[in-house]
Coordinates of C-alpha atoms and ligand atoms in Angstrom, one line a residue:
M36 CA -9.4 33.2 0.0
I37 CA -10.4 30.4 2.4
M38 CA -10.2 31.3 6.1
L39 CA -8.3 28.6 7.9
P40 CA -8.4 27.9 11.7
D41 CA -5.1 28.1 13.7
V42 CA -5.4 24.7 15.2
M43 CA -6.7 21.3 14.0
R44 CA -7.3 17.8 15.3
A45 CA -4.6 15.4 14.5
V46 CA -3.8 11.8 15.6
V47 CA -0.3 11.8 17.0
Y48 CA 1.9 8.7 17.2
L49 CA 3.8 8.7 20.5
G50 CA 5.3 5.2 20.7
P51 CA 4.3 1.5 20.2
E52 CA 0.5 1.3 20.7
Q53 CA 0.3 4.8 21.9
V54 CA -1.6 7.3 19.9
E55 CA -3.4 10.5 21.0
L56 CA -5.8 12.9 19.3
R57 CA -4.3 16.3 19.9
Q58 CA -4.9 19.9 18.9
V59 CA -1.9 21.0 16.8
P60 CA -1.2 24.1 14.7
V61 CA -2.5 24.0 11.1
P62 CA 0.7 23.9 9.0
E63 CA 1.5 26.5 6.5
P64 CA 2.6 25.6 3.0
K65 CA 6.2 26.7 2.1
T66 CA 7.5 27.1 -1.4
G67 CA 6.3 24.3 -3.7
E68 CA 4.0 22.7 -1.0
L69 CA 0.3 22.2 -0.8
L70 CA -2.0 22.4 2.2
V71 CA -4.8 19.9 1.8
R72 CA -8.0 19.5 3.8
V73 CA -8.2 15.8 4.4
R74 CA -11.5 14.3 3.3
A75 CA -10.6 10.6 3.6
A76 CA -7.5 8.9 4.9
T77 CA -7.4 5.2 4.4
T78 CA -5.7 2.8 6.9
C79 CA -2.9 0.6 5.7
G80 CA -0.7 -2.2 6.8
T81 CA 2.1 0.3 7.1
D82 CA 0.0 2.2 9.7
V83 CA -0.5 -1.0 11.6
K84 CA 3.3 -1.7 11.5
T85 CA 3.9 1.9 12.7
Y86 CA 1.3 1.6 15.4
R87 CA 2.9 -1.6 16.7
R88 CA 6.6 -0.8 16.4
G89 CA 7.2 2.7 15.1
H90 CA 8.4 3.8 11.7
P91 CA 12.1 3.8 10.7
K92 CA 11.9 7.2 8.9
F93 CA 9.9 9.1 11.6
P94 CA 10.8 9.4 15.2
P95 CA 7.8 10.1 17.4
P96 CA 5.9 12.2 18.0
F97 CA 4.5 12.7 14.6
V98 CA 1.0 12.7 12.9
F99 CA 0.7 9.4 11.1
G100 CA -1.5 8.2 8.3
H101 CA -0.3 8.5 4.7
E102 CA -3.1 7.6 2.2
F103 CA -5.4 10.5 1.6
G104 CA -7.8 12.2 -0.7
G105 CA -8.7 15.9 0.0
D106 CA -9.1 19.4 -1.1
V107 CA -6.3 21.8 -1.8
V108 CA -6.9 24.8 0.5
Q109 CA -3.6 26.7 0.1
V110 CA -0.6 26.5 -2.2
G111 CA 2.9 27.5 -1.5
A112 CA 4.8 30.0 -3.7
G113 CA 5.7 28.7 -7.1
V114 CA 3.0 26.0 -7.3
E115 CA 1.3 26.3 -10.7
T116 CA -0.2 22.9 -11.4
F117 CA -2.6 22.9 -8.4
R118 CA -4.9 25.6 -6.9
A119 CA -7.3 25.9 -4.0
G120 CA -10.4 23.9 -4.5
M121 CA -8.9 21.1 -6.5
R122 CA -9.6 17.5 -5.2
V123 CA -6.2 15.7 -5.0
T124 CA -4.4 12.6 -3.8
A125 CA -0.7 11.9 -3.7
N126 CA 1.6 9.0 -3.3
V127 CA 3.3 8.8 0.1
F128 CA 6.7 9.1 -1.5
A129 CA 8.5 10.7 -4.5
E130 CA 11.9 10.2 -6.0
C131 CA 14.3 13.0 -6.8
G132 CA 14.8 12.1 -10.5
E133 CA 18.5 12.9 -10.3
C134 CA 20.4 10.3 -8.3
F135 CA 22.1 7.1 -9.4
Y136 CA 19.0 5.0 -8.8
C137 CA 16.6 7.4 -10.4
K138 CA 18.8 7.5 -13.5
H139 CA 18.7 3.7 -13.6
G140 CA 14.9 3.6 -13.6
Q141 CA 14.9 2.5 -9.9
G142 CA 13.3 5.6 -8.3
N143 CA 11.9 3.3 -5.6
L144 CA 15.5 3.1 -4.3
C145 CA 16.1 6.9 -4.7
E146 CA 18.8 8.2 -2.3
N147 CA 16.7 11.3 -1.7
L148 CA 13.3 9.7 -1.4
V149 CA 10.8 12.0 0.3
Y150 CA 8.1 10.4 2.4
N151 CA 5.0 12.1 3.7
F152 CA 3.0 11.3 6.7
G153 CA 0.3 13.3 8.4
A154 CA -3.0 12.1 6.9
F155 CA -4.9 11.3 10.1
A156 CA -5.6 15.0 10.6
E157 CA -7.9 17.7 9.4
Y158 CA -5.2 19.2 7.3
M159 CA -1.9 18.0 5.9
L160 CA 1.0 19.3 3.9
V161 CA 2.2 17.7 0.7
P162 CA 6.0 18.3 0.2
T163 CA 7.4 19.9 -2.9
S164 CA 8.9 16.9 -4.6
I165 CA 5.7 14.9 -4.1
V166 CA 3.7 17.9 -5.5
K167 CA 5.9 17.9 -8.5
R168 CA 6.0 14.2 -9.3
T169 CA 3.3 12.1 -7.6
T170 CA 0.3 14.3 -6.8
F171 CA -2.8 13.9 -9.0
E172 CA -6.1 15.8 -9.4
I173 CA -9.0 13.4 -8.6
P174 CA -11.7 13.4 -11.3
A175 CA -15.3 13.9 -10.2
H176 CA -16.4 10.2 -10.6
V177 CA -13.7 9.0 -8.1
S178 CA -14.2 9.3 -4.4
Y179 CA -11.6 10.7 -2.0
A180 CA -11.2 7.3 -0.3
Q181 CA -10.9 5.4 -3.7
A182 CA -8.2 7.9 -4.8
A183 CA -6.4 7.5 -1.4
I184 CA -5.6 3.9 -2.4
I185 CA -3.1 5.0 -4.9
E186 CA -0.2 4.3 -2.5
P187 CA -0.6 0.5 -2.1
L188 CA -1.4 0.3 -5.8
V189 CA 1.8 2.1 -6.7
T190 CA 3.8 -0.6 -4.9
V191 CA 1.8 -3.4 -6.5
V192 CA 2.2 -1.9 -9.9
G193 CA 6.0 -1.8 -9.2
G194 CA 5.9 -5.5 -8.1
Q195 CA 3.9 -6.6 -11.1
R196 CA 6.2 -4.8 -13.5
I197 CA 9.0 -7.0 -12.0
I198 CA 7.2 -10.3 -11.9
A199 CA 5.7 -9.8 -15.4
I200 CA 2.9 -12.4 -15.3
Q201 CA 2.3 -14.1 -18.6
P202 CA -1.1 -15.2 -20.0
G203 CA -2.2 -18.6 -18.9
E204 CA 0.0 -18.7 -15.7
T205 CA -1.2 -20.0 -12.4
V206 CA -0.5 -17.5 -9.6
A207 CA -0.7 -18.2 -5.9
I208 CA -1.1 -15.3 -3.5
L209 CA 0.0 -15.9 0.1
G210 CA -1.7 -13.3 2.2
A211 CA -4.7 -13.1 -0.1
G212 CA -7.7 -10.9 0.7
G213 CA -5.7 -8.1 2.3
A214 CA -5.6 -4.8 0.4
V215 CA -2.3 -5.6 -1.3
G216 CA -3.3 -9.2 -2.0
L217 CA -6.5 -8.0 -3.6
L218 CA -4.6 -5.5 -5.8
H219 CA -2.0 -8.1 -6.8
Q220 CA -4.7 -10.6 -7.8
Q221 CA -6.5 -8.1 -9.9
M222 CA -3.3 -7.1 -11.7
A223 CA -2.4 -10.8 -12.2
L224 CA -5.8 -11.5 -13.8
R225 CA -5.5 -8.4 -16.0
A226 CA -2.1 -9.7 -17.2
G227 CA -3.9 -12.9 -18.3
A228 CA -3.3 -15.3 -15.4
K229 CA -5.4 -18.4 -15.9
R230 CA -6.2 -18.6 -12.2
V231 CA -5.3 -17.0 -8.9
I232 CA -5.1 -19.4 -5.9
A233 CA -5.8 -17.3 -2.8
V234 CA -4.1 -18.4 0.5
G235 CA -5.1 -16.6 3.6
H236 CA -6.1 -16.8 7.3
S237 CA -9.2 -14.7 7.4
Q238 CA -12.4 -16.2 5.9
M239 CA -13.8 -12.7 5.4
R240 CA -10.7 -11.7 3.5
L241 CA -10.7 -14.9 1.4
Q242 CA -14.3 -14.2 0.5
A243 CA -13.2 -10.7 -0.7
A244 CA -10.6 -12.4 -2.8
A245 CA -13.2 -14.8 -4.3
K246 CA -15.4 -11.8 -5.2
L247 CA -12.6 -10.4 -7.3
G248 CA -12.0 -13.6 -9.1
A249 CA -9.7 -15.7 -7.0
D250 CA -10.4 -19.5 -7.2
P251 CA -9.8 -21.7 -5.3
L252 CA -9.5 -20.4 -1.8
I253 CA -7.1 -22.0 0.7
N254 CA -7.5 -21.3 4.4
A255 CA -4.0 -21.6 5.7
K256 CA -5.3 -22.0 9.3
E257 CA -6.9 -25.3 8.4
T258 CA -4.8 -26.6 5.5
D259 CA -1.2 -27.2 4.6
S260 CA -1.1 -24.5 2.0
V261 CA 2.1 -25.7 0.2
K262 CA 0.6 -29.2 -0.2
A263 CA -2.8 -27.7 -1.3
I264 CA -1.0 -25.6 -4.0
R265 CA 0.9 -28.6 -5.2
D266 CA -2.2 -30.7 -5.3
L267 CA -3.9 -28.1 -7.4
T268 CA -1.0 -28.0 -10.0
D269 CA -0.4 -31.7 -10.7
G270 CA 2.2 -31.8 -7.9
R271 CA 4.4 -29.1 -9.6
G272 CA 3.6 -25.9 -7.7
A273 CA 2.4 -22.6 -9.0
D274 CA 4.1 -20.8 -11.9
V275 CA 4.3 -17.6 -9.8
V276 CA 3.9 -17.2 -6.0
I277 CA 3.4 -13.7 -4.6
E278 CA 4.1 -13.4 -0.9
C279 CA 2.2 -10.5 0.6
A280 CA 1.5 -11.7 4.1
G281 CA 4.8 -10.4 5.5
S282 CA 5.5 -13.4 7.7
L283 CA 8.6 -15.5 8.0
S284 CA 6.7 -18.8 7.3
T285 CA 5.1 -17.4 4.1
W286 CA 8.4 -16.2 2.8
E287 CA 9.7 -19.8 3.2
N288 CA 6.5 -21.3 2.0
A289 CA 6.6 -19.2 -1.2
V290 CA 9.7 -21.1 -2.3
Q291 CA 8.1 -24.5 -1.5
A292 CA 4.9 -23.7 -3.4
V293 CA 6.4 -22.5 -6.7
R294 CA 7.1 -24.9 -9.5
R295 CA 10.6 -25.7 -10.9
G296 CA 11.5 -22.8 -13.2
G297 CA 8.9 -20.6 -11.6
R298 CA 9.1 -17.2 -10.0
V299 CA 8.6 -16.0 -6.4
L300 CA 7.9 -12.4 -5.5
W301 CA 8.6 -11.5 -1.9
F302 CA 6.5 -8.5 -1.4
G303 CA 5.6 -8.3 2.3
G304 CA 8.5 -6.8 4.3
L305 CA 9.8 -8.4 7.5
P306 CA 11.6 -6.5 10.3
S307 CA 15.2 -5.8 9.4
G308 CA 17.5 -8.6 10.7
T309 CA 15.0 -11.4 10.0
K310 CA 16.7 -14.5 8.7
I311 CA 14.9 -17.2 6.6
T312 CA 16.0 -20.7 5.9
L313 CA 16.0 -22.0 2.3
D314 CA 17.0 -25.2 0.6
T315 CA 19.6 -24.1 -2.0
G316 CA 19.2 -27.4 -3.9
L317 CA 15.5 -26.6 -4.4
I318 CA 16.2 -23.1 -5.6
H319 CA 19.3 -23.8 -7.7
Y320 CA 18.5 -27.2 -9.3
G321 CA 14.9 -26.1 -9.5
A322 CA 15.9 -23.0 -11.4
I323 CA 13.6 -20.9 -9.3
T324 CA 13.9 -17.1 -9.7
L325 CA 13.5 -15.0 -6.5
Y326 CA 12.3 -11.4 -6.9
N327 CA 11.9 -8.6 -4.4
S328 CA 10.0 -5.5 -4.8
H329 CA 9.6 -2.5 -2.5
G330 CA 7.9 0.8 -3.3
G331 CA 7.5 2.0 -6.8
T332 CA 8.6 4.7 -9.2
A333 CA 6.9 8.0 -10.3
D334 CA 5.9 6.1 -13.5
D335 CA 4.3 3.4 -11.4
A336 CA 2.4 6.1 -9.5
R337 CA 1.0 7.6 -12.8
E338 CA 0.0 4.1 -13.9
A339 CA -1.6 3.3 -10.5
F340 CA -3.6 6.5 -10.7
R341 CA -4.7 5.7 -14.2
L342 CA -5.8 2.2 -13.1
I343 CA -8.0 3.7 -10.4
T344 CA -9.6 6.5 -12.5
S345 CA -10.3 4.1 -15.4
A346 CA -11.8 1.6 -12.9
E347 CA -9.5 -1.1 -14.5
V348 CA -8.7 -2.0 -10.9
D349 CA -11.5 -2.1 -8.4
V350 CA -10.4 -0.3 -5.3
Q351 CA -13.9 0.2 -3.8
S352 CA -13.9 -3.5 -2.8
L353 CA -10.9 -2.7 -0.4
L354 CA -13.0 -0.2 1.6
S355 CA -14.7 -1.7 4.6
G356 CA -16.4 1.5 5.9
E357 CA -15.8 5.0 7.5
L358 CA -14.7 6.1 10.9
P359 CA -14.1 9.5 12.5
L360 CA -10.6 10.8 13.4
E361 CA -11.3 9.9 17.1
Q362 CA -11.4 6.2 16.1
V363 CA -8.1 5.7 14.3
E364 CA -7.0 3.3 17.0
I365 CA -10.2 1.3 16.7
A366 CA -9.7 1.2 12.9
L367 CA -6.1 -0.1 13.3
K368 CA -7.3 -2.8 15.8
K369 CA -9.9 -3.9 13.4
M370 CA -7.2 -4.2 10.8
I371 CA -5.0 -6.3 13.2
A372 CA -8.0 -8.5 14.0
G373 CA -8.6 -9.2 10.2
E374 CA -12.1 -7.8 10.5
V375 CA -11.7 -5.2 7.8
I376 CA -9.6 -4.6 4.7
K377 CA -9.2 -0.9 4.9
M378 CA -11.1 1.8 6.8
A379 CA -11.5 5.3 5.6
I380 CA -10.9 7.9 8.3
N381 CA -13.2 10.9 7.6
P382 CA -12.3 14.0 9.8
D383 CA -15.8 15.4 9.1
L384 CA -17.6 12.5 10.7
A385 CA -18.9 13.2 14.2
A386 CA -17.1 11.2 16.9
Ligands
LIG240 ZN1 -0.2 2.6 2.7
LIG241 ZN1 16.7 9.8 -6.8

């Protein structure tokens, strides 16, 4: 039996650009839940969005952070698959498996999707349906921070399943070198893409993309990226364009940069209510197919975890270093500045 403290340190989100390290009660696992001691919680674009404008599913105050690897310290009644001492990670969401969408293989759209936040803390709960469907034991050769990257990879696996890249295709990634861009490009190359054209704003991130096989690199700050992609493809445009920058201009550029008969995947979400302007002639007479992808299914989660543990996808290259719990805000600001890809928050590090 592990003796647990009554209170713990946790980073509480209070409102846009307002976070505070507080002492809060250590939660107790109810039926089907796990209590995990967080060993690494990785920062993510969603945390940045939350920091800037809140999260649609969680009214403040709440403990944020959602990508984690840690040790099970207590299990709720009825949990049989996991026990204290196991190293685990979990996806941030799980589907119910029962509703209309789940029955149609679209668990990412589940009507009863359960989300889980609370990773920027010493301890966090994992809810029952996530324990049942999208929690995994981390093998010894995988670090807590590497395992934590399951969540963005789940969404990328979901997107790649939809876009179905074919051998020999040229894929352009808008928003290359960020965590999601690096995962998409690796999946594209695994699927047999002939080349990945990396388009981004941060030279550091473009270099990260180059290290993982992207070539050529286009710095969108200095170059007209649509023209550059067309120039690289005999004027046609890329076979596939994946938008993962999450900006209005890249959503529109994606359609300009794809070839006739090509496919666009809009992956980076924009705030609800955002309108884009598209030339219907270009899309219709160019027979361009437009795909959207958001989240992933429980099957995608299993596949993402397999890709991490088998090292078929390099997640270590997404980790830019470690910071203590006291410095979550600094980590998010480094993300916003494009200085890092992901930081691992380690509650055991001294402030
Ligand atoms: Zn995330
Ligand atoms: Zn469902």
